[in-house]
Amino acid sequence: MVMRNPFKPTAGARPPLLVGRNDALDSFREGLEDGPGSPGLLTIFTGPRGVGKTVMLTEAEALAREQGWVVISETATKGLISRLADSIQGRLEELGDGKPSRRVTAVAAAGFGVTTQLPPTRPTGLRERATALLFRLAGHDTGLLITVDEIHAVDREDLTELAAIVQHLIREDLPIGLLMAGIPKAVADLLNEDVSTFLRRADRIDLTGVPLQDVREALARTFADTGVTIEPAQVDLAAEATGGYPFLIQLVGYHVWRRAVEDTVTDKSLAAGVDAARRRLGATVLQAALADLSPVDRSVLLKMSEDEGPSRIADIARRLGETTKYAGVYRRRLLDAGIIVDAGRGLTDFAVPHLREYLREHTDSMSQSNLP
Ligand SMILES: Nc1ncnc2c1ncn2[C@@H]1O[C@H](COP(=O)(O)OP(=O)(O)O)[C@@H](O)[C@H]1O
Ligand SMILES: [Mg+2]
């Protein structure tokens, strides 16, 4: 039998095993049980590209559906509020305000035994529709979860409006959840601006890499489950090559799995797989992350890549020929962008594995202000 490659090295794709994220979902799980107003129901996931933000939203959505919640999953592009209003109208109609045939299937599918008719007047705006839907759902002990991905692309007005509506619904003690995801900088910007003091109270879960021990276990299990033999020492090497970075877990897994010779990972196929995974990381995540930045941001990163390990701000300033204060401003920007991390004791390190090597290999093209 031909097995399909179990790994999913694609943005937003649910991995075969969700590595190291149990705790991150705990407060949301509790929120589903505790209901209206519990902190886990208002959460923002932040982190660099490829760390698994979208996947966290997807997992939370699955948990919510298991509890019978209605889920509306949105990406923050233009027209967010009106799309949400439309989606909610659709759900309302499925629950009893629409065509009879649809109503029956929707109600049966949702597992609801009874249905009550909506008042004859149709709710108009998002707030009214959401209130109507929530009253219905509350009667069934479930609720409504709205997820908004990529909030860096959000229209500020839309977000302000959504926040005000959700705040109002919570005050009404209605079972609403709002989960969002975005890169740290975008989220920091949003919350600093006067968008909403309410959103500032959201739980902020900053996603970082996952423990290598969890990666080892997940890789070993996924290979075993698909009948591909891999030695413990090889699992160790593969896990180390991921640096605990979720996208790399999938890339390394995928490329090592597919190069297995007669269902066995060889040392040679392992090395080739890890190499291919690194190249794919560069061509996808690293390139995209760098393209988001300004030319000066990139030159600061290039100066960092001259170090073998974490960098000192004074060294970066010297290499740039600028003051420490100037370099500090860019350090802040890059921290907000989630591309570097504070390594303690005034040191700064790359947030994404292999970025240093990638920058070194692409110094020439990167020094020009335009990216390939
Ligand atoms: N906890 C995890 N364990 C294993 N793989 C993961 C995990 N989180 C994300 N991934 C994988 O990493 C890749 C990027 O995930 P994604 O959610 O798109 O990241 P982001 O939205 O932060 O850019 C996907 O291939 C996904 O399957
Ligand atoms: Mg994403």
mmCIF file of C-alpha atoms in Angstrom, residues 64-233:
data_model
loop_
_atom_site.group_PDB
_atom_site.id
_atom_site.type_symbol
_atom_site.label_atom_id
_atom_site.label_comp_id
_atom_site.label_asym_id
_atom_site.label_seq_id
_atom_site.Cartn_x
_atom_site.Cartn_y
_atom_site.Cartn_z
ATOM 1 C CA ALA A 64 -15.441 24.853 20.015
ATOM 2 C CA ARG A 65 -17.302 22.805 17.403
ATOM 3 C CA GLU A 66 -16.931 19.717 19.574
ATOM 4 C CA GLN A 67 -18.838 21.621 22.249
ATOM 5 C CA GLY A 68 -21.544 22.486 19.752
ATOM 6 C CA TRP A 69 -20.444 26.075 19.300
ATOM 7 C CA VAL A 70 -21.041 27.916 16.056
ATOM 8 C CA VAL A 71 -17.734 28.985 14.540
ATOM 9 C CA ILE A 72 -17.104 31.827 12.134
ATOM 10 C CA SER A 73 -13.592 31.963 10.830
ATOM 11 C CA GLU A 74 -12.410 35.164 9.202
ATOM 12 C CA THR A 75 -9.266 36.657 7.803
ATOM 13 C CA ALA A 76 -8.918 40.354 8.401
ATOM 14 C CA THR A 77 -9.309 41.840 4.981
ATOM 15 C CA LYS A 78 -11.542 44.661 3.884
ATOM 16 C CA GLY A 79 -15.225 44.350 4.651
ATOM 17 C CA LEU A 80 -14.770 42.283 7.810
ATOM 18 C CA ILE A 81 -17.815 43.652 9.590
ATOM 19 C CA SER A 82 -20.223 43.163 6.731
ATOM 20 C CA ARG A 83 -18.907 39.663 6.036
ATOM 21 C CA LEU A 84 -19.392 38.779 9.693
ATOM 22 C CA ALA A 85 -22.906 40.199 9.594
ATOM 23 C CA ASP A 86 -23.648 38.075 6.512
ATOM 24 C CA SER A 87 -22.232 34.909 8.068
ATOM 25 C CA ILE A 88 -24.267 35.420 11.205
ATOM 26 C CA GLN A 89 -27.385 36.054 9.169
ATOM 27 C CA GLY A 90 -26.705 32.747 7.409
ATOM 28 C CA ARG A 91 -26.437 30.928 10.731
ATOM 29 C CA LEU A 92 -29.606 32.552 11.983
ATOM 30 C CA GLU A 93 -31.454 31.395 8.905
ATOM 31 C CA GLU A 94 -30.125 27.874 9.313
ATOM 32 C CA LEU A 95 -31.419 27.917 12.856
ATOM 33 C CA GLY A 96 -34.957 28.716 11.968
ATOM 34 C CA ASP A 97 -35.439 31.926 10.113
ATOM 35 C CA GLY A 98 -34.751 30.585 6.643
ATOM 36 C CA LYS A 99 -36.169 28.235 4.086
ATOM 37 C CA PRO A 100 -37.786 25.236 5.796
ATOM 38 C CA SER A 101 -35.668 22.597 4.045
ATOM 39 C CA ARG A 102 -32.427 24.230 5.096
ATOM 40 C CA ARG A 103 -33.699 24.716 8.575
ATOM 41 C CA VAL A 104 -34.415 21.054 9.136
ATOM 42 C CA THR A 105 -30.991 19.867 8.001
ATOM 43 C CA ALA A 106 -29.139 22.599 9.840
ATOM 44 C CA VAL A 107 -30.958 21.981 13.065
ATOM 45 C CA ALA A 108 -30.477 18.244 12.781
ATOM 46 C CA ALA A 109 -26.811 18.683 11.927
ATOM 47 C CA ALA A 110 -26.239 20.960 14.875
ATOM 48 C CA GLY A 111 -27.764 18.344 17.117
ATOM 49 C CA PHE A 112 -30.495 20.611 18.384
ATOM 50 C CA GLY A 113 -33.700 18.898 19.323
ATOM 51 C CA VAL A 114 -35.973 21.888 19.187
ATOM 52 C CA THR A 115 -36.109 25.148 17.444
ATOM 53 C CA THR A 116 -37.977 28.296 18.219
ATOM 54 C CA GLN A 117 -38.992 30.856 15.671
ATOM 55 C CA LEU A 118 -37.244 34.172 15.506
ATOM 56 C CA PRO A 119 -39.246 37.305 15.981
ATOM 57 C CA PRO A 120 -40.656 38.490 12.668
ATOM 58 C CA THR A 121 -38.529 41.605 12.476
ATOM 59 C CA ARG A 122 -35.167 40.888 10.933
ATOM 60 C CA PRO A 123 -32.151 42.068 12.876
ATOM 61 C CA THR A 124 -30.058 44.435 10.780
ATOM 62 C CA GLY A 125 -26.555 45.339 11.933
ATOM 63 C CA LEU A 126 -23.840 42.995 13.128
ATOM 64 C CA ARG A 127 -24.570 43.732 16.753
ATOM 65 C CA GLU A 128 -28.286 42.988 16.455
ATOM 66 C CA ARG A 129 -27.712 39.833 14.433
ATOM 67 C CA ALA A 130 -25.043 38.578 16.800
ATOM 68 C CA THR A 131 -27.312 39.264 19.758
ATOM 69 C CA ALA A 132 -30.162 37.349 18.134
ATOM 70 C CA LEU A 133 -27.917 34.407 17.323
ATOM 71 C CA LEU A 134 -26.364 34.380 20.777
ATOM 72 C CA PHE A 135 -29.712 34.341 22.525
ATOM 73 C CA ARG A 136 -30.566 31.258 20.511
ATOM 74 C CA LEU A 137 -27.248 29.567 21.174
ATOM 75 C CA ALA A 138 -27.263 30.419 24.871
ATOM 76 C CA GLY A 139 -30.553 28.543 25.085
ATOM 77 C CA HIS A 140 -28.688 25.459 23.889
ATOM 78 C CA ASP A 141 -25.770 26.031 26.220
ATOM 79 C CA THR A 142 -23.417 26.695 23.366
ATOM 80 C CA GLY A 143 -22.052 29.901 21.918
ATOM 81 C CA LEU A 144 -20.448 31.687 19.014
ATOM 82 C CA LEU A 145 -16.727 31.730 18.345
ATOM 83 C CA ILE A 146 -15.328 34.313 15.948
ATOM 84 C CA THR A 147 -11.717 33.938 14.850
ATOM 85 C CA VAL A 148 -9.862 36.650 12.956
ATOM 86 C CA ASP A 149 -6.522 35.704 11.427
ATOM 87 C CA GLU A 150 -3.805 38.039 10.139
ATOM 88 C CA ILE A 151 -4.961 41.059 12.064
ATOM 89 C CA HIS A 152 -2.079 43.062 10.648
ATOM 90 C CA ALA A 153 -4.289 43.432 7.578
ATOM 91 C CA VAL A 154 -7.251 44.600 9.591
ATOM 92 C CA ASP A 155 -9.033 47.832 8.887
ATOM 93 C CA ARG A 156 -8.751 49.793 12.138
ATOM 94 C CA GLU A 157 -12.333 50.962 11.995
ATOM 95 C CA ASP A 158 -13.556 47.420 11.523
ATOM 96 C CA LEU A 159 -11.553 46.206 14.482
ATOM 97 C CA THR A 160 -12.750 49.031 16.706
ATOM 98 C CA GLU A 161 -16.312 48.230 15.782
ATOM 99 C CA LEU A 162 -15.883 44.503 16.298
ATOM 100 C CA ALA A 163 -14.270 45.097 19.687
ATOM 101 C CA ALA A 164 -17.094 47.372 20.787
ATOM 102 C CA ILE A 165 -19.697 44.829 19.725
ATOM 103 C CA VAL A 166 -17.976 41.920 21.437
ATOM 104 C CA GLN A 167 -17.522 43.983 24.586
ATOM 105 C CA HIS A 168 -21.203 44.773 24.561
ATOM 106 C CA LEU A 169 -22.168 41.116 24.046
ATOM 107 C CA ILE A 170 -19.967 40.043 26.936
ATOM 108 C CA ARG A 171 -21.599 42.660 29.131
ATOM 109 C CA GLU A 172 -24.943 41.163 28.181
ATOM 110 C CA ASP A 173 -23.554 37.885 29.504
ATOM 111 C CA LEU A 174 -23.800 36.233 26.102
ATOM 112 C CA PRO A 175 -21.547 33.286 25.133
ATOM 113 C CA ILE A 176 -19.242 34.940 22.616
ATOM 114 C CA GLY A 177 -15.586 34.115 22.003
ATOM 115 C CA LEU A 178 -13.129 36.173 19.970
ATOM 116 C CA LEU A 179 -9.739 34.749 19.048
ATOM 117 C CA MET A 180 -7.277 36.638 16.912
ATOM 118 C CA ALA A 181 -3.821 36.041 15.487
ATOM 119 C CA GLY A 182 -1.107 38.228 14.062
ATOM 120 C CA ILE A 183 2.572 39.006 14.032
ATOM 121 C CA PRO A 184 3.697 40.701 17.259
ATOM 122 C CA LYS A 185 4.382 44.065 15.684
ATOM 123 C CA ALA A 186 0.935 44.345 14.185
ATOM 124 C CA VAL A 187 -0.675 43.420 17.445
ATOM 125 C CA ALA A 188 1.502 45.797 19.444
ATOM 126 C CA ASP A 189 0.651 48.614 17.035
ATOM 127 C CA LEU A 190 -3.023 47.890 17.216
ATOM 128 C CA LEU A 191 -3.111 47.792 20.970
ATOM 129 C CA ASN A 192 -0.983 50.904 21.372
ATOM 130 C CA GLU A 193 -3.161 52.919 19.138
ATOM 131 C CA ASP A 194 -6.420 53.840 20.690
ATOM 132 C CA VAL A 195 -8.234 51.013 18.979
ATOM 133 C CA SER A 196 -9.844 49.686 22.086
ATOM 134 C CA THR A 197 -8.976 49.459 25.730
ATOM 135 C CA PHE A 198 -11.160 46.385 25.766
ATOM 136 C CA LEU A 199 -8.857 44.499 23.373
ATOM 137 C CA ARG A 200 -5.906 45.352 25.567
ATOM 138 C CA ARG A 201 -7.449 43.146 28.210
ATOM 139 C CA ALA A 202 -7.283 40.154 25.881
ATOM 140 C CA ASP A 203 -5.048 37.264 26.850
ATOM 141 C CA ARG A 204 -1.969 37.546 24.721
ATOM 142 C CA ILE A 205 -0.282 34.250 23.987
ATOM 143 C CA ASP A 206 3.105 34.739 22.428
ATOM 144 C CA LEU A 207 3.888 31.571 20.507
ATOM 145 C CA THR A 208 7.521 30.550 20.287
ATOM 146 C CA GLY A 209 9.357 27.376 19.360
ATOM 147 C CA VAL A 210 8.373 24.087 20.965
ATOM 148 C CA PRO A 211 10.579 21.827 23.145
ATOM 149 C CA LEU A 212 12.826 19.477 21.162
ATOM 150 C CA GLN A 213 11.753 16.542 23.304
ATOM 151 C CA ASP A 214 8.191 17.037 22.082
ATOM 152 C CA VAL A 215 9.462 17.255 18.511
ATOM 153 C CA ARG A 216 11.353 13.960 18.897
ATOM 154 C CA GLU A 217 8.293 12.178 20.196
ATOM 155 C CA ALA A 218 6.058 13.563 17.478
ATOM 156 C CA LEU A 219 8.470 12.702 14.672
ATOM 157 C CA ALA A 220 9.060 9.185 15.996
ATOM 158 C CA ARG A 221 5.341 8.573 16.293
ATOM 159 C CA THR A 222 4.430 9.945 12.894
ATOM 160 C CA PHE A 223 7.108 7.862 11.155
ATOM 161 C CA ALA A 224 6.087 4.742 13.096
ATOM 162 C CA ASP A 225 2.397 5.274 12.335
ATOM 163 C CA THR A 226 3.158 5.382 8.618
ATOM 164 C CA GLY A 227 5.405 2.334 8.646
ATOM 165 C CA VAL A 228 8.689 4.124 7.958
ATOM 166 C CA THR A 229 11.639 2.959 10.034
ATOM 167 C CA ILE A 230 13.812 5.623 11.630
ATOM 168 C CA GLU A 231 16.499 5.026 14.251
ATOM 169 C CA PRO A 232 16.439 6.982 17.531
ATOM 170 C CA ALA A 233 19.734 8.690 16.655
#
